[in-house]
PDB file of C-alpha atoms in Angstrom:
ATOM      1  CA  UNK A   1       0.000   0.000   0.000  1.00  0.00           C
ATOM      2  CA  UNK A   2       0.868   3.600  -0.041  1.00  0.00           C
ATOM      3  CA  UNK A   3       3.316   5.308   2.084  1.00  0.00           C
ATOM      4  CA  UNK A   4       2.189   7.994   4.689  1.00  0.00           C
ATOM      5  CA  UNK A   5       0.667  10.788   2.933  1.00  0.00           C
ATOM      6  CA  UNK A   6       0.153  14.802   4.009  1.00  0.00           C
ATOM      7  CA  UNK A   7      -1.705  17.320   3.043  1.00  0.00           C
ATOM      8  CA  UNK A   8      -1.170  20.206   1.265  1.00  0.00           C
ATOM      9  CA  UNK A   9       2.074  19.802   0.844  1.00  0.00           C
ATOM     10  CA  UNK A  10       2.221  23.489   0.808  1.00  0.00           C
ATOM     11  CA  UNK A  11       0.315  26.137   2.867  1.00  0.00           C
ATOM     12  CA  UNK A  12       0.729  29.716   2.535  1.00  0.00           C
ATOM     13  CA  UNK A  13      -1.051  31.866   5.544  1.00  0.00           C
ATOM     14  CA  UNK A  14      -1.247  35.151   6.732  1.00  0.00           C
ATOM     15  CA  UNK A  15      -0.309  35.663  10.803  1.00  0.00           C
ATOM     16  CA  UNK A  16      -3.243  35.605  12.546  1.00  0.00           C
ATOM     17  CA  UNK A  17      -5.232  32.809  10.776  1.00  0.00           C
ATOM     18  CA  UNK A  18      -5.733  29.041  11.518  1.00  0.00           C
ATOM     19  CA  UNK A  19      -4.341  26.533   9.733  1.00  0.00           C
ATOM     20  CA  UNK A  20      -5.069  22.336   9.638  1.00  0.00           C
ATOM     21  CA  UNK A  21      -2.473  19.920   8.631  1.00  0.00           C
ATOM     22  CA  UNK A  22      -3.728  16.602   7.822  1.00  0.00           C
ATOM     23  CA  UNK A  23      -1.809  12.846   7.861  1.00  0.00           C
ATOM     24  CA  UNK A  24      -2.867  10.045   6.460  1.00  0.00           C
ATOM     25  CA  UNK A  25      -0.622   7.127   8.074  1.00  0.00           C
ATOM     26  CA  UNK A  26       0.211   3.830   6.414  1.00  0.00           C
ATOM     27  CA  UNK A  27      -2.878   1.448   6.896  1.00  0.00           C
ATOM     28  CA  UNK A  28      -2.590  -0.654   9.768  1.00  0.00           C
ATOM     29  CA  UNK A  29       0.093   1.304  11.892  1.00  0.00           C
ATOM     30  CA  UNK A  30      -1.085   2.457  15.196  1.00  0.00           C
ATOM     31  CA  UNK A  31       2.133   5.029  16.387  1.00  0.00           C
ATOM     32  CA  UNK A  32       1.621   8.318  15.015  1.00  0.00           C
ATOM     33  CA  UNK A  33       3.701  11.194  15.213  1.00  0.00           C
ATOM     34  CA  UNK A  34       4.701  14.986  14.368  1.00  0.00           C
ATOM     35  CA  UNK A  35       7.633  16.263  14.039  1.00  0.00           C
ATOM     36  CA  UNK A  36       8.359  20.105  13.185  1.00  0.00           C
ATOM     37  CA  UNK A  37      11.534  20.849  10.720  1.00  0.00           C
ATOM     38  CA  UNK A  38      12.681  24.254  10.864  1.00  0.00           C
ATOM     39  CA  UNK A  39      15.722  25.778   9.140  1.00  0.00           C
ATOM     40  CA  UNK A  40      19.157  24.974  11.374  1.00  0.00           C
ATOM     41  CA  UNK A  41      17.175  23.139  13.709  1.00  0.00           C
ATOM     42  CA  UNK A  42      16.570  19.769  12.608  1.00  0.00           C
ATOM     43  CA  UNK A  43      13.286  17.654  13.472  1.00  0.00           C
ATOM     44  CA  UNK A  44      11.797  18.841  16.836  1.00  0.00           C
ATOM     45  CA  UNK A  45       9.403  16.505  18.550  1.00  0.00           C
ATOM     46  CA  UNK A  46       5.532  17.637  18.459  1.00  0.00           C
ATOM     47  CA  UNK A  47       3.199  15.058  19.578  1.00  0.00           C
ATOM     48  CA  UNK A  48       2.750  11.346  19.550  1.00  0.00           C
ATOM     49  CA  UNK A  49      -0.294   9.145  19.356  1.00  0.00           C
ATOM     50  CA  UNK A  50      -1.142   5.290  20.172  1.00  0.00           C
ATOM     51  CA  UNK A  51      -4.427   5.029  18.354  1.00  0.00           C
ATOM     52  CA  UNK A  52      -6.385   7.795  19.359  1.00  0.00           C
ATOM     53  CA  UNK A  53      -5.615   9.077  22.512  1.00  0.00           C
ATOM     54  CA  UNK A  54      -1.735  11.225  23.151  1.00  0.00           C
ATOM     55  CA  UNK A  55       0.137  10.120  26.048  1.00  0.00           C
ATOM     56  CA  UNK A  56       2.648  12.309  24.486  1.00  0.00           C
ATOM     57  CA  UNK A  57       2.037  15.821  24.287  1.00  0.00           C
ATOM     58  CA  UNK A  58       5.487  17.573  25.767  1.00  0.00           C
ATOM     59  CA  UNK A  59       6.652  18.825  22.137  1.00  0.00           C
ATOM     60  CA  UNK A  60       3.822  20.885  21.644  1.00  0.00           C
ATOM     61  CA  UNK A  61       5.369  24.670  21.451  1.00  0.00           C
ATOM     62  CA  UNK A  62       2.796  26.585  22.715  1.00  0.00           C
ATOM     63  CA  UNK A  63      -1.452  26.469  23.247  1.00  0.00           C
ATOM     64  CA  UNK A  64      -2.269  27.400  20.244  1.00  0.00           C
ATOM     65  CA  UNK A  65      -0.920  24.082  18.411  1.00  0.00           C
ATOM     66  CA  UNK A  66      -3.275  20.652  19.106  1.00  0.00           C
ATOM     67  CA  UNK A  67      -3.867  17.942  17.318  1.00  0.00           C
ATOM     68  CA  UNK A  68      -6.384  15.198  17.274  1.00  0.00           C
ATOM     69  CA  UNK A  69      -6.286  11.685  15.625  1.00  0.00           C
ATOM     70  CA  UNK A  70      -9.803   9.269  14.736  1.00  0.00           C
ATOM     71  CA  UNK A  71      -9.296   5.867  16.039  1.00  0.00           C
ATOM     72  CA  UNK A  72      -6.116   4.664  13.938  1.00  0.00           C
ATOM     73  CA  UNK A  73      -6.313   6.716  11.114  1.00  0.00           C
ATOM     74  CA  UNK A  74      -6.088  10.007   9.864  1.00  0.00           C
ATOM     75  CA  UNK A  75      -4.681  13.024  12.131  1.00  0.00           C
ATOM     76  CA  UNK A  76      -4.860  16.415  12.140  1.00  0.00           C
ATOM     77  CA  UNK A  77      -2.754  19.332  13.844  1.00  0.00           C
ATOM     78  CA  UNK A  78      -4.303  22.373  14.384  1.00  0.00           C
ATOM     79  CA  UNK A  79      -2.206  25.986  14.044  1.00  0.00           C
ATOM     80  CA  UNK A  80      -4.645  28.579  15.834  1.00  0.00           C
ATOM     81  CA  UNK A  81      -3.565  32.558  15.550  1.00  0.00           C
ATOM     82  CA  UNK A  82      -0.284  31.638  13.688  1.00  0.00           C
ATOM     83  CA  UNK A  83       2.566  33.637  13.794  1.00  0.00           C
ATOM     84  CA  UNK A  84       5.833  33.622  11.768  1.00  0.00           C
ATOM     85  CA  UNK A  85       7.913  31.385  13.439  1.00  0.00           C
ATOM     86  CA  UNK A  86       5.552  28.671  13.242  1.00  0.00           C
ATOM     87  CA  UNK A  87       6.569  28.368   9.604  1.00  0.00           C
ATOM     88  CA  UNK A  88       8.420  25.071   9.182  1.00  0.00           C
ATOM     89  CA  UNK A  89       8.237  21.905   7.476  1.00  0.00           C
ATOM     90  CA  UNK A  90       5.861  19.703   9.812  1.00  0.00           C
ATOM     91  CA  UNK A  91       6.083  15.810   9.506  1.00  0.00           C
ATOM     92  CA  UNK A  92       4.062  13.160   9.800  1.00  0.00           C
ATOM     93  CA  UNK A  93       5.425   9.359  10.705  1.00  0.00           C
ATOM     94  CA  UNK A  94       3.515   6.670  11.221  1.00  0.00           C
ATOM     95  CA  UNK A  95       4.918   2.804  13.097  1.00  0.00           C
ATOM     96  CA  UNK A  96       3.639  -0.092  13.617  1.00  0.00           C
ATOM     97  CA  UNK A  97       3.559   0.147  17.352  1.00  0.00           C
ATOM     98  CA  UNK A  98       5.511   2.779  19.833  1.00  0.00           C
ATOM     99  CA  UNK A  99       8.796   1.694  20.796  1.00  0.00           C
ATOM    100  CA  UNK A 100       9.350   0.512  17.228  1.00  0.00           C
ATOM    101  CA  UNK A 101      11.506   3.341  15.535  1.00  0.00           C
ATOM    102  CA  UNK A 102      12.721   0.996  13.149  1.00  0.00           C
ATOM    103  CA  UNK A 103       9.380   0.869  11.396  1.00  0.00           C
ATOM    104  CA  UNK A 104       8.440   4.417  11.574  1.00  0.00           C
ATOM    105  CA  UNK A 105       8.013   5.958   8.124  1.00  0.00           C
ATOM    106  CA  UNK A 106       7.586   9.575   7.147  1.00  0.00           C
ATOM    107  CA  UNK A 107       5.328  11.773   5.090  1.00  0.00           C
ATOM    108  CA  UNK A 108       6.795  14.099   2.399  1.00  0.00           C
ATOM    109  CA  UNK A 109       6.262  17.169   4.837  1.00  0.00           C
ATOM    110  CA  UNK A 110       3.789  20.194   4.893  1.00  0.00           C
ATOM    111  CA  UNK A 111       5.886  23.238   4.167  1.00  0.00           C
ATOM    112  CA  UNK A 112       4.030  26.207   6.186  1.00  0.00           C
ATOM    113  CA  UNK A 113       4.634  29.866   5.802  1.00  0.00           C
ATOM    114  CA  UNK A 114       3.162  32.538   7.321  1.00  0.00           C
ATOM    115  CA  UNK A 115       3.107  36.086   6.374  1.00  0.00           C
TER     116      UNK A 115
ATOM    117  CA  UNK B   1      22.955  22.111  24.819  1.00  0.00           C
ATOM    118  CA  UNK B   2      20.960  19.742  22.306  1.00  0.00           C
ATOM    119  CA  UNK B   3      20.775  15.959  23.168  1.00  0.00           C
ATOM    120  CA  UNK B   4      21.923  15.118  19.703  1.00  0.00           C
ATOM    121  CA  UNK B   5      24.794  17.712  18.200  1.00  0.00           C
ATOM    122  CA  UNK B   6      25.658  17.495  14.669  1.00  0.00           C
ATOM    123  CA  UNK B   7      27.995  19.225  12.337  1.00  0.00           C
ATOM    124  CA  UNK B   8      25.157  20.749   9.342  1.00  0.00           C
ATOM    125  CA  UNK B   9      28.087  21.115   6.886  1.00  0.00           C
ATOM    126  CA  UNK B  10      27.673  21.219   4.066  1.00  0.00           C
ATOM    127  CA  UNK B  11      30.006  18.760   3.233  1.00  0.00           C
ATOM    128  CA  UNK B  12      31.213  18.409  -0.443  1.00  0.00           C
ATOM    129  CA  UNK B  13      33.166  15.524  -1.966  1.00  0.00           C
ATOM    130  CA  UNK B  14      34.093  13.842  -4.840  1.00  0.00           C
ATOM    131  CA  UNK B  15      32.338  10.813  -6.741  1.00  0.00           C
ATOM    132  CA  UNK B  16      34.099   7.837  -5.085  1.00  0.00           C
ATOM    133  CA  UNK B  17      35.023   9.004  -1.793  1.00  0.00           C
ATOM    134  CA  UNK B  18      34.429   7.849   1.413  1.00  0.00           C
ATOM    135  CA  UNK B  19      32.574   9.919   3.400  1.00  0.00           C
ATOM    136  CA  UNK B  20      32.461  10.176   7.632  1.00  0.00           C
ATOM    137  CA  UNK B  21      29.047  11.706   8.754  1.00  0.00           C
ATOM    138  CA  UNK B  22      29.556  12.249  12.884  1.00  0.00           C
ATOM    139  CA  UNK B  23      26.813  13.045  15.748  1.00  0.00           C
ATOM    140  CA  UNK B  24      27.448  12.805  19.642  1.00  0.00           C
ATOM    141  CA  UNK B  25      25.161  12.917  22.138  1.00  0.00           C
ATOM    142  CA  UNK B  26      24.973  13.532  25.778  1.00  0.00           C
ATOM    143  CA  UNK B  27      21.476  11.167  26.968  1.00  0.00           C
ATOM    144  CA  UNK B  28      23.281   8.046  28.708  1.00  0.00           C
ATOM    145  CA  UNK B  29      20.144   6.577  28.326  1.00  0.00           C
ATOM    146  CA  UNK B  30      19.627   6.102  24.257  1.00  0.00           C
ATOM    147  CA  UNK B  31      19.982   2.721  23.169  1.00  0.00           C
ATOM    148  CA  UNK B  32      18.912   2.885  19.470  1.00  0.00           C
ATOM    149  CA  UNK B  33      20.779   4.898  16.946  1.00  0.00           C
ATOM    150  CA  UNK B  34      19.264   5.621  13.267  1.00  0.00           C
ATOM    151  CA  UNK B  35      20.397   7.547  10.626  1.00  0.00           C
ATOM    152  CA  UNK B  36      18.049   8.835   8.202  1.00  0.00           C
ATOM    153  CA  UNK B  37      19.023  10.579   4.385  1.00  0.00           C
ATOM    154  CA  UNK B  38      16.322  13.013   3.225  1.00  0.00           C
ATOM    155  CA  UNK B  39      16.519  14.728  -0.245  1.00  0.00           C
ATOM    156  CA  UNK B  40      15.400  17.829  -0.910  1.00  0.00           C
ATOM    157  CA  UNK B  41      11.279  18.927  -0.167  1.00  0.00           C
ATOM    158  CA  UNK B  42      10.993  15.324   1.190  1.00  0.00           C
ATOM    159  CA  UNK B  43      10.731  13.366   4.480  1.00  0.00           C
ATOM    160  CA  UNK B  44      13.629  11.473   5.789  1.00  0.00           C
ATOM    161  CA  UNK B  45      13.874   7.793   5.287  1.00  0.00           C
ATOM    162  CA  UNK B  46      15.613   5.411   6.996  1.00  0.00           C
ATOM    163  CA  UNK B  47      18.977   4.130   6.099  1.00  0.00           C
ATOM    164  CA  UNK B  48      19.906   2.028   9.275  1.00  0.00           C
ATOM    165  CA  UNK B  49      19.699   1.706  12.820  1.00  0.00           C
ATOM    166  CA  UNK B  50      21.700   0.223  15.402  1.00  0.00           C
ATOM    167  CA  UNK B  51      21.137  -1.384  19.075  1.00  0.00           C
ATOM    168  CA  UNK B  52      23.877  -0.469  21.602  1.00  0.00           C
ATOM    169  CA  UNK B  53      27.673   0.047  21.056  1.00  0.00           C
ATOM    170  CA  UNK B  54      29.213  -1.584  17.737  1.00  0.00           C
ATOM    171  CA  UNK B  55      28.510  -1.510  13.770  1.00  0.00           C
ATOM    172  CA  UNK B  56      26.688  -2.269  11.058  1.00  0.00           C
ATOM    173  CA  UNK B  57      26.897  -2.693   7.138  1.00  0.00           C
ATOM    174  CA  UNK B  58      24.506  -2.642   4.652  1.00  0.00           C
ATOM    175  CA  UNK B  59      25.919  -2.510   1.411  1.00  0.00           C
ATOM    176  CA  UNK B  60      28.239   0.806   0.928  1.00  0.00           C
ATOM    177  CA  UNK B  61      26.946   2.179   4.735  1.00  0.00           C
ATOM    178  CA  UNK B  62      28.548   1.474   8.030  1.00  0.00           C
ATOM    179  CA  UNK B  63      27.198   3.123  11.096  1.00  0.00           C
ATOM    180  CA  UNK B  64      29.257   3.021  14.372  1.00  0.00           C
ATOM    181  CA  UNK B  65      28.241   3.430  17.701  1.00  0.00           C
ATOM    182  CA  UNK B  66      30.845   4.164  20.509  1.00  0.00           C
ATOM    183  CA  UNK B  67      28.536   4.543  23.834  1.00  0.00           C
ATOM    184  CA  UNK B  68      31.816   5.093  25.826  1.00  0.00           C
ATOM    185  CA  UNK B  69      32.650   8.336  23.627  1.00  0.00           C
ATOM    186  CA  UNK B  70      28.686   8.802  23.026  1.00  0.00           C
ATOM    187  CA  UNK B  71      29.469   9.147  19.544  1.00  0.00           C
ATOM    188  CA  UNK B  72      27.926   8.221  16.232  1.00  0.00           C
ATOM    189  CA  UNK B  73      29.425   7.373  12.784  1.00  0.00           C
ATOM    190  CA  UNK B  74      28.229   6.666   9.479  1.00  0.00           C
ATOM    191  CA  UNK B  75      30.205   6.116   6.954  1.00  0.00           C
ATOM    192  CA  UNK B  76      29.348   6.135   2.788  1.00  0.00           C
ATOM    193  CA  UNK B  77      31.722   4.079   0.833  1.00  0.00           C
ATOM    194  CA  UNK B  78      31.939   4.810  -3.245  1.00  0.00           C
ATOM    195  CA  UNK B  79      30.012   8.276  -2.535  1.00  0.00           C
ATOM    196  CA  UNK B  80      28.161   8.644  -5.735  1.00  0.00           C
ATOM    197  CA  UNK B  81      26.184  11.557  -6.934  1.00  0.00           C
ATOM    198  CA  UNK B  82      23.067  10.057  -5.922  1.00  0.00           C
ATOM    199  CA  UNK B  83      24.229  10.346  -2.148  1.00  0.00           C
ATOM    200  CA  UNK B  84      23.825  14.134  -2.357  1.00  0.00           C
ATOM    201  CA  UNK B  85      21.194  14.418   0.711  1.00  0.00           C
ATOM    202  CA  UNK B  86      20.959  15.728   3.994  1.00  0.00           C
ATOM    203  CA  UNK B  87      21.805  12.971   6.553  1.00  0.00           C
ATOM    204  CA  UNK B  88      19.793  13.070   9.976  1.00  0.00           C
ATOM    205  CA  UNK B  89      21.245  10.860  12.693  1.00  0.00           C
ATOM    206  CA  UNK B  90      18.481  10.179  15.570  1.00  0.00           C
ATOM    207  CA  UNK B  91      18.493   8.390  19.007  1.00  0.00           C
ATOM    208  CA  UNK B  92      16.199   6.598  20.995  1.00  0.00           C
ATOM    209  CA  UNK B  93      15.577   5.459  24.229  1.00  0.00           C
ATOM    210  CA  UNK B  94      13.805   2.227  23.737  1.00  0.00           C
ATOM    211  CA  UNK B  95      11.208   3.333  26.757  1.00  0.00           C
ATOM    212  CA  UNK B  96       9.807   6.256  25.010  1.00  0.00           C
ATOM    213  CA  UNK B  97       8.536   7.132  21.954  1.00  0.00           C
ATOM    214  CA  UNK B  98       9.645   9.831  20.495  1.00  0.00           C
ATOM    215  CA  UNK B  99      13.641  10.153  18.106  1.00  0.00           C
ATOM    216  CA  UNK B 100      15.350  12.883  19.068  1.00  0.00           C
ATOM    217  CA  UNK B 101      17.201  14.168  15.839  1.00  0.00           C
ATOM    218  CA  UNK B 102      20.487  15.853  15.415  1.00  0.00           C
ATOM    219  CA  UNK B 103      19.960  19.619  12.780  1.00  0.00           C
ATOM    220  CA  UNK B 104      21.773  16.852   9.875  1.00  0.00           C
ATOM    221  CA  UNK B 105      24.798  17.316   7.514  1.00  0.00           C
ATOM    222  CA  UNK B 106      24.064  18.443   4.087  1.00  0.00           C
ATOM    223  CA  UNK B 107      26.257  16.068   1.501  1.00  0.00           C
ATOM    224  CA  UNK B 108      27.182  17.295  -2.027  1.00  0.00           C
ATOM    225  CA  UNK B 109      28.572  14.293  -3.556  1.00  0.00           C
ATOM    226  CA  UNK B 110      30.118  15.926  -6.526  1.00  0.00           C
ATOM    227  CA  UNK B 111      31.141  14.531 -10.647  1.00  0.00           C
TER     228      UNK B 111
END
């Protein structure tokens, strides 16, 4: 089947607005994370889930990021009242179980900017 | 100080060389070591992972883990031009779930 897929791969915002960032992870995997990729930073930690529910939270930056995920599918991350420095590659992975990092797989990335 | 420190390079070369890619890291308690190449405007994939101290082939790649130094190594054998990535080595404590990712080494693998 396919690999983990995101969507849009590109998102263009203005600072203020909301923004949703959507992953599709590869059928049957229940880990799910996000990952945020800024410039000279390398990939920083968001959120993790085990089906739906997060026993992970800690990487989330600030209150106005949250994400939600239905039953062992897709998930979504939520930008509210973005501001510039929330623009950044964010990544999706998906594994076949936590504690597995040898089977988590990435998405191609949603590139964010905002204005 | 970052749990995983890496050099971001870049690093240029020329086709055939062998290249070193480093990380070190200062958690005692990662066990598993990965290192991931990503090309440009996509997500990493991974190229190997290790358990513990010692190496591993595959093909041209050998990574190296020295948990008495804390440091990583992978090294790229017969660099070719399709090597030219950005190589992301991560660490894991086996307990947890989450990688925690060096900033990576941009490679320019050059004719």
């Amino acid at each position: 089947g396919a690999g983990v897929s995101q969507s849009p791969s590109n998102k263009v915002t203005e600072k203020g607005k909301d923004v949703e960032l959507r992953c599709d992870p590869i059928s049957g995997h229940t880990a799910l994370y996000w990952y945020r990729q800024s410039l000279g930073q390398g990939l920083e930690f968001l959120i993790y889930f085990q089906g739906n529910s997060a026993p992970d939270k800690s990487g989330l930056p600030s209150d106005r990021f949250s994400a939600e995920r239905t039953g062992e599918s897709v998930s979504t991350l939520t930008i509210q009242r973005t501001q510039q420095e929330d623009s950044a590659v964010y990544l999706c992975a998906s594994s076949l179980a936590p504690g597995s990092p040898e089977t988590q797989y990435f998405g191609p990335g949603t590139r964010l900017l905002v204005l | 100080q970052k749990e995983v420190e890496q050099d971001p390079g870049p690093l240029s070369v020329p086709e055939g060389a062998i290249v070193s890619l480093n990380c070190t890291y200062s958690n005692s308690a990662f066990q598993y070591f990965m290192w991931y190449r990503q090309y440009s405007r996509k997500g990493p994939e991974l190229l190997m992972y290790t358990y513990s101290s010692g190496n591993k082939e595959d093909g041209r790649f050998t990574a190296q883990v020295d948990k008495s130094s804390k440091y990583i190594s992978l090294f790229i054998r017969d660099s070719q031009p399709s090597d030219s990535a950005t190589y992301l080595c991560a660490a894991f404590t086996g307990g947890g779930n989450k990688l925690t990712f060096g900033t990576g080494t941009q490679l320019k693998v050059e004719l």
